[in-house]
Coordinates of C-alpha atoms in Angstrom, one line a residue:
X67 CA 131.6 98.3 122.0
X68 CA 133.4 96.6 119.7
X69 CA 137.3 95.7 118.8
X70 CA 139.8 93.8 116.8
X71 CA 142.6 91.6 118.6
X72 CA 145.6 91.1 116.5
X73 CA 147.9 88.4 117.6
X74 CA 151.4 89.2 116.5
X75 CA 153.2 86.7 118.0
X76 CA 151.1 84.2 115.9
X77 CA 152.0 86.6 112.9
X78 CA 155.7 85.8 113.8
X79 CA 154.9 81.9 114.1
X80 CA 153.2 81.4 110.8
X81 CA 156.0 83.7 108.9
X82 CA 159.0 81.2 110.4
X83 CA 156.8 78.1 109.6
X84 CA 157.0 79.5 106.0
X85 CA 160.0 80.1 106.1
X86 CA 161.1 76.7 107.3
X87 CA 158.2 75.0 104.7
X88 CA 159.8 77.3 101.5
X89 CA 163.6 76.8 102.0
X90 CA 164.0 80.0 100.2
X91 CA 164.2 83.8 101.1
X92 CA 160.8 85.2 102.1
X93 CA 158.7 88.1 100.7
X94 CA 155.7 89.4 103.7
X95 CA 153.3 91.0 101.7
X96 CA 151.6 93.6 103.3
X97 CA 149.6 95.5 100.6
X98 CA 145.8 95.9 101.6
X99 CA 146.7 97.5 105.3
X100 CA 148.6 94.1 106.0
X101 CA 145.8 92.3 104.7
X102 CA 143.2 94.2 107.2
X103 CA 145.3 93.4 109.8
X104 CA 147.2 96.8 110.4
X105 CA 149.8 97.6 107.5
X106 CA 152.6 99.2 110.2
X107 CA 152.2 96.5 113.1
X108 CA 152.0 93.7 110.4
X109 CA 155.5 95.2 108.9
X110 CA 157.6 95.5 111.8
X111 CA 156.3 91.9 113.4
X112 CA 157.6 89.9 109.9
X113 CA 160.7 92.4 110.0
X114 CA 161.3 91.2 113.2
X115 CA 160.3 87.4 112.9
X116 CA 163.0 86.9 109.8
X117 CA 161.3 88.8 106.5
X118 CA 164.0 89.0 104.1
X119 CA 162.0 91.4 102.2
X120 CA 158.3 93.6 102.2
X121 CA 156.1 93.9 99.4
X122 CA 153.3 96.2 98.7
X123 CA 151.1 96.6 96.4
X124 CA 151.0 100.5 95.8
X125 CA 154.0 102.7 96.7
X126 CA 152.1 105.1 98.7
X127 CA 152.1 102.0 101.3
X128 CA 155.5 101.7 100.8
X129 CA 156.3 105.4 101.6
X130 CA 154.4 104.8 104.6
X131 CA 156.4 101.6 106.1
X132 CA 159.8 103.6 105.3
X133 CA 158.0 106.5 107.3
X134 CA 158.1 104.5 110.3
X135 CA 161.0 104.0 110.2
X136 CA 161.2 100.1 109.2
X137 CA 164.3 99.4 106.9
X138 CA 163.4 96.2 105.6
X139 CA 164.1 95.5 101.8
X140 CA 161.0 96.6 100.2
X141 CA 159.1 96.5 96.5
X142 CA 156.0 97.9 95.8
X143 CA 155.1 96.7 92.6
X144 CA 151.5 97.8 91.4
X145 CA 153.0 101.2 89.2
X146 CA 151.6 103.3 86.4
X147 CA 154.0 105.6 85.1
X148 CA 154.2 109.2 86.5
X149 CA 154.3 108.2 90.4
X150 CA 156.9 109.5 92.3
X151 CA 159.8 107.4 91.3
X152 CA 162.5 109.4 92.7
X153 CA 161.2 109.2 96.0
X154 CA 160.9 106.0 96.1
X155 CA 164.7 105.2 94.8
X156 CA 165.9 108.0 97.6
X157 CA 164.1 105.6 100.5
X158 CA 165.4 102.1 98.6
X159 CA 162.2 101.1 97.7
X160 CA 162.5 98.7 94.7
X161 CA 159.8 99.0 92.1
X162 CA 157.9 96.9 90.2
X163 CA 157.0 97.7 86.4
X164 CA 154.7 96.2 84.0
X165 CA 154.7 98.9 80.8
X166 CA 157.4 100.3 79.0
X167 CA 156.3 103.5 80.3
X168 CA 156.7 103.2 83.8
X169 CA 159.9 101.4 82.9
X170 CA 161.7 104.4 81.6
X171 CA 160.5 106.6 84.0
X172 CA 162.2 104.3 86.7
X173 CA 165.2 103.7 84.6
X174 CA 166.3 107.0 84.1
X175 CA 166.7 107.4 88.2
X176 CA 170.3 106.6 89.2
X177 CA 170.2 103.7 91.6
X178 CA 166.9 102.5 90.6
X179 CA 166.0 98.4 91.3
X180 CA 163.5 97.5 89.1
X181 CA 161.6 94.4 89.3
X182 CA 159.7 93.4 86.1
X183 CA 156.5 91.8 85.9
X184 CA 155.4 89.2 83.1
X185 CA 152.5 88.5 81.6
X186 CA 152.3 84.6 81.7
X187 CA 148.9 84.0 80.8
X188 CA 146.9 85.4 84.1
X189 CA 146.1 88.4 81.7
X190 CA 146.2 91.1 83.9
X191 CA 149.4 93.0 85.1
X192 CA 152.7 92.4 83.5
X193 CA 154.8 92.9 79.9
X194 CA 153.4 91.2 77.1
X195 CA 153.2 92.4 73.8
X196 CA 156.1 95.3 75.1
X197 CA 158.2 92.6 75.9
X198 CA 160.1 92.4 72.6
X199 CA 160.8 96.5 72.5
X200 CA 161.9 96.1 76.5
X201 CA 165.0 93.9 75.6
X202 CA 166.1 96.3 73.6
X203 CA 166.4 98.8 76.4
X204 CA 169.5 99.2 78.5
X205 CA 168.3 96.4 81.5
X206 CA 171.3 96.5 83.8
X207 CA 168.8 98.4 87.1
X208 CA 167.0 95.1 86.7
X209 CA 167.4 93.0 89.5
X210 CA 164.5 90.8 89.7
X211 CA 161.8 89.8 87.4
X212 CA 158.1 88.1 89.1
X213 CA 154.9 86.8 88.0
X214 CA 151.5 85.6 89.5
X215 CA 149.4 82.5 89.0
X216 CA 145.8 82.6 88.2
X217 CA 145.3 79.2 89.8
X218 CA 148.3 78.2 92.0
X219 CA 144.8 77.4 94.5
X220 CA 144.2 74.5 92.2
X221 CA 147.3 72.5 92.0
X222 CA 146.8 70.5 89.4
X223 CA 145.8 72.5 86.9
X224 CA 148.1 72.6 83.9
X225 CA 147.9 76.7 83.1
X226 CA 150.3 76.4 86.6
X227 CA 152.7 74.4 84.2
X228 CA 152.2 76.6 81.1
X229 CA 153.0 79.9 83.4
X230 CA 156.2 78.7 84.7
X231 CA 157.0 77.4 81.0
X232 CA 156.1 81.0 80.0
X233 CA 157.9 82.8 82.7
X234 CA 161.5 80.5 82.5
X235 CA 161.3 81.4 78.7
X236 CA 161.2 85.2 79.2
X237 CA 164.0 84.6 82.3
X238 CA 166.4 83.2 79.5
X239 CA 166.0 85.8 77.5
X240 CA 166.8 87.9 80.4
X241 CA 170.1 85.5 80.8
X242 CA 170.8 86.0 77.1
X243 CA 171.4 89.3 77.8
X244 CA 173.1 89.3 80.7
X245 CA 170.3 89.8 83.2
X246 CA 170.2 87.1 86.3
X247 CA 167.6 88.8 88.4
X248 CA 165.9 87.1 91.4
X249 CA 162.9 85.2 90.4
X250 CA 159.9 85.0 92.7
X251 CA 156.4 84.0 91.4
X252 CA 154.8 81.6 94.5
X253 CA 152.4 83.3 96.5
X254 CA 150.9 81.1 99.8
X255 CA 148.7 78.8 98.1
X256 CA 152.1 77.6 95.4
X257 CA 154.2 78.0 98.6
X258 CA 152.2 75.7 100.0
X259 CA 151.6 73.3 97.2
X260 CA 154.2 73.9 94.4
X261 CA 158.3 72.8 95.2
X262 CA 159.1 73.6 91.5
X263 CA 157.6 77.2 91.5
X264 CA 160.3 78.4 94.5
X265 CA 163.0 79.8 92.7
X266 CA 164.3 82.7 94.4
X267 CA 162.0 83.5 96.6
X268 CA 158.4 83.5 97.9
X269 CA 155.6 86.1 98.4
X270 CA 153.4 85.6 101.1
X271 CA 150.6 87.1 102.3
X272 CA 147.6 84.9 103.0
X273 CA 149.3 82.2 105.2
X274 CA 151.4 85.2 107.3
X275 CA 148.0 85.7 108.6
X276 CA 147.4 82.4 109.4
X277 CA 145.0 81.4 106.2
X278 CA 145.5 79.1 103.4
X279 CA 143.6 79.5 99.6
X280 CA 143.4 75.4 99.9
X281 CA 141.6 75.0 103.0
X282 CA 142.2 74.9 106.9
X283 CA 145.9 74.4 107.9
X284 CA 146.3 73.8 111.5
X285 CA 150.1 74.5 111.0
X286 CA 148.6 78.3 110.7
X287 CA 146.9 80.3 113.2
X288 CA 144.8 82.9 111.9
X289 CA 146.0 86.1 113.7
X290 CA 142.5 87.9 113.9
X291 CA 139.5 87.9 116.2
X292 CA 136.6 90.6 116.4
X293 CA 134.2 91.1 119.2
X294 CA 131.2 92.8 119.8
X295 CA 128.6 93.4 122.6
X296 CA 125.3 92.6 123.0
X297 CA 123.6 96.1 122.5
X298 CA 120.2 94.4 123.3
X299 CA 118.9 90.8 124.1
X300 CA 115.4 90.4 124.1
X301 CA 113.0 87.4 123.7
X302 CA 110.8 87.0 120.7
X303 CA 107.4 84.7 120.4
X304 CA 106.9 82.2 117.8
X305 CA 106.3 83.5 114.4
X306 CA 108.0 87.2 115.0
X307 CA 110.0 88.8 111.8
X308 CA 113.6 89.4 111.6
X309 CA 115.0 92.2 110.2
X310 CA 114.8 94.0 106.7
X311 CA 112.8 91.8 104.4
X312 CA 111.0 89.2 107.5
X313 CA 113.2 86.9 105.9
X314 CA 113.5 84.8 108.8
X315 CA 110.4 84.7 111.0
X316 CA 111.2 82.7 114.5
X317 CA 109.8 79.1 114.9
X318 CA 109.7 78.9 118.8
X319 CA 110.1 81.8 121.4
X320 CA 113.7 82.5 121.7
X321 CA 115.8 85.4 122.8
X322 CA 117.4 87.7 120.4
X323 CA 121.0 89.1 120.6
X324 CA 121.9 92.2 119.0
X325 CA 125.1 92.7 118.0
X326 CA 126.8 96.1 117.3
X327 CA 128.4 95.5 114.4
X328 CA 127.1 95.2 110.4
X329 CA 127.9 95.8 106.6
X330 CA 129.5 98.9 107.2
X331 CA 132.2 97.3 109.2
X332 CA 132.7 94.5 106.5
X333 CA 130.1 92.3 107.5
X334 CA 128.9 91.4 104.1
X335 CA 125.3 91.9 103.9
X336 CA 125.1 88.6 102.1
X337 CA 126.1 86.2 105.6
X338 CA 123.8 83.0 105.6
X339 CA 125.4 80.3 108.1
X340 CA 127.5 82.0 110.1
X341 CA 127.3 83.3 113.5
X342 CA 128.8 84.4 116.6
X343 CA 130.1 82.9 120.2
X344 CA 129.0 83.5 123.4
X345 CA 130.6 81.2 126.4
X346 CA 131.6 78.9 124.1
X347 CA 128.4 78.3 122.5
X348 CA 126.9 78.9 119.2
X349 CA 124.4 81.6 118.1
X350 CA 123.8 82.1 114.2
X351 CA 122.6 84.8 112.5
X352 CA 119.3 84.8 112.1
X353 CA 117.8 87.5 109.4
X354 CA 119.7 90.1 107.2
X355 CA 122.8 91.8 108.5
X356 CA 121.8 95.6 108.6
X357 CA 123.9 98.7 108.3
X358 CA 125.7 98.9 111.8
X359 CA 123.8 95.9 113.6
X360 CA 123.3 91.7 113.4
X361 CA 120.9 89.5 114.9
X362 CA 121.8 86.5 116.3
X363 CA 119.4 83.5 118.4
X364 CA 120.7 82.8 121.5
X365 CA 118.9 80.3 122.3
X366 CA 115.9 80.2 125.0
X367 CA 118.0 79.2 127.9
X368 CA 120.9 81.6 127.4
X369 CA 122.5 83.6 130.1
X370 CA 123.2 85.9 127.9
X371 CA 122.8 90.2 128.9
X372 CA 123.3 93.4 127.1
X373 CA 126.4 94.5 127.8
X374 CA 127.9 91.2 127.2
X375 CA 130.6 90.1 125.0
X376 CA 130.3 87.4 121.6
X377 CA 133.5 86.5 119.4
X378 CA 132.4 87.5 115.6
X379 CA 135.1 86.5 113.7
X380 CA 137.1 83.5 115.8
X381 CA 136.1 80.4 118.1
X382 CA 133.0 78.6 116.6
X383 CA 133.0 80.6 113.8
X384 CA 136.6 81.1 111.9
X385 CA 137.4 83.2 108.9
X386 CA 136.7 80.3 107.0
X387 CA 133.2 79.6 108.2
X388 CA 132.5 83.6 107.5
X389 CA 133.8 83.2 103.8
X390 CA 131.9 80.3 103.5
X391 CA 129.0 81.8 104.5
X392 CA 129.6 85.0 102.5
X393 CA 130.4 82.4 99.3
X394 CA 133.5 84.5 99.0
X395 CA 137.1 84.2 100.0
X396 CA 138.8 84.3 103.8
X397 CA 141.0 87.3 102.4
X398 CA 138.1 89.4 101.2
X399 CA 136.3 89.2 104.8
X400 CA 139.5 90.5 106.4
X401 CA 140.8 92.7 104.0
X402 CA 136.9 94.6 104.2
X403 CA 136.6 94.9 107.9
X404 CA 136.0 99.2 108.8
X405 CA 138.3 101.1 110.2
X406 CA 135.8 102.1 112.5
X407 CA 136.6 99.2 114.4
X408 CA 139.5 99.8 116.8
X409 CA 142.5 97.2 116.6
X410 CA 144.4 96.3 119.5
X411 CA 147.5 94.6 119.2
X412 CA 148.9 91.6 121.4
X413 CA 151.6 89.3 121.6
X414 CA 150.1 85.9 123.0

């Protein structure tokens, strides 16, 4: 009663628009189940639309994309020390360290590719105050070196300037000792906004599925829709409660639509403003959004019938319009939607 369309060709034309728009080699990030979006489906689409490389997040993902067989280049870069290292080297999976730890675990594997992260002032993942003792270490498995921007979604803001600064000033050192790795620290949002933060190459995630961090881009077509059917539609008198809470109680009779589909398939529970689509036309949400169910107002003149289908997530209301209304981000909404919801692939 209820299903995700993925559109992978749209995938494929976002990834070769951002790979005309960046000039440079291309990382499709894929971490997070491809963003929400299906993490093997995802991977083969940008292997076949021109990815020059994967990335991951966790190497258990990245164990399952070289399970199915895909041989892109691939770096999974989110790594405490004692994970399974060797593996990973025996299916080419380059590997991302942030800790002298995990470092000499990986460097110790003969044909390792290790990918350092720096700490350039978004204090979270990446060498800082190990840095000095890591230059001491034999560095020749290194071949490339990343960081990520705390606020490449607000372009003018000078820590963007300070973090390159930081990050060019551990890549000399790198020089110095006869390291030139490839240097890739733009995700979407300083794909999209930043020419001096190219280098190497780009990661990309957010715009691959047809979102931006700085706002609608009709260049990008978001590649997800979700429907639902109308478990029940009933009408309502004036002055009737909605939901847990009565926290909306009906101003005029109206009829009722109830839709199959609620927080525990990453409908946050928070929605205010949003809605869904039914023949083109509007029907918000109208109380709280329960467990495995929503409530939308169809109107008093709708033709609307159980059984029927309404577009949750795509026509009237987008991905941004549900972030909005959750006061979150587009990438949170997609990234929490159930896997009790079936997905079903298409190429438009």
């Amino acid at each position: 009663m209820r299903e995700i369309l993925i559109d992978l060709k749209a995938l494929k034309e976002n990834l070769q628009y951002i790979k005309a728009k960046a000039g440079v080699p291309v990382l499709a990030v894929v971490k997070a189940d491809a963003y929400g979006h299906g993490l093997i489906q995802c991977a083969k689409a940008a292997s076949e639309a021109g990815a020059d490389y994967l990335g991951t997040a966790l190497l258990e993902e990245a164990f399952t994309i070289r399970e199915a067989g895909i041989k892109t280049p691939l770096l999974a870069w989110l790594n405490p020390p004692g994970l399974d290292f060797k593996k990973a080297v025996s299916q080419d999976i380059e590997i991302g360290v942030a800790s002298l730890a995990a470092f000499d675990e990986v460097n110790a594997i003969a044909g390792a590719k290790i990918h350092l992260k720096v700490e350039t002032g978004m204090g979270r993942n990446g060498f800082s105050d190990e840095w000095p003792e890591l230059l001491n270490r034999d560095l020749s498995k290194v071949v490339g070196v990343m960081m990520h921007f705390a606020r490449a979604d607000e372009p003018n803001e000078i820590q963007n300037k300070n973090q390159i600064a930081n990050f060019e000033a551990r890549v000399s050192e790198l020089k110095a000792k006869g390291i030139n790795p490839i240097r890739h620290i733009s995700n979407t949002a300083a794909t999209l906004s930043n020419e001096s933060a190219k280098y190497d190459m780009v990661r990309v995630g957010l715009a691959m599925y047809g979102m931006s961090p700085l706002g609608r881009d009709h260049n990008l077509k978001p590649i997800m829709k979700v429907r639902a059917k109308l478990v029940v539609v009933k009408e309502l008198p004036a002055g009737h409660p909605i939901g847990y809470g009565a926290t909306v109680i009906t101003k005029e009779a109206t009829k009722i639509g109830i839709v199959g589909v609620g927080y525990a398939d990453g409908i946050p529970r928070n929605a205010v403003g949003a809605g869904v689509t039914f023949n083109g036309q509007s029907a918000p949400l109208i109380g709280r959004v329960s467990m495995d169910q929503i409530a939308v107002d169809l109107g008093s003149n709708t033709e609307a019938k159980s059984g029927d289908w309404v577009t949750v997530i795509g026509e009237n209301y987008d991905i941004y319009d549900w972030a909005k209304a959750c006061q979150t981000i587009t990438y949170e909404i997609t990234t929490r939607i159930s896997g009790r919801i079936p997905r079903t692939y298409i190429e438009s």
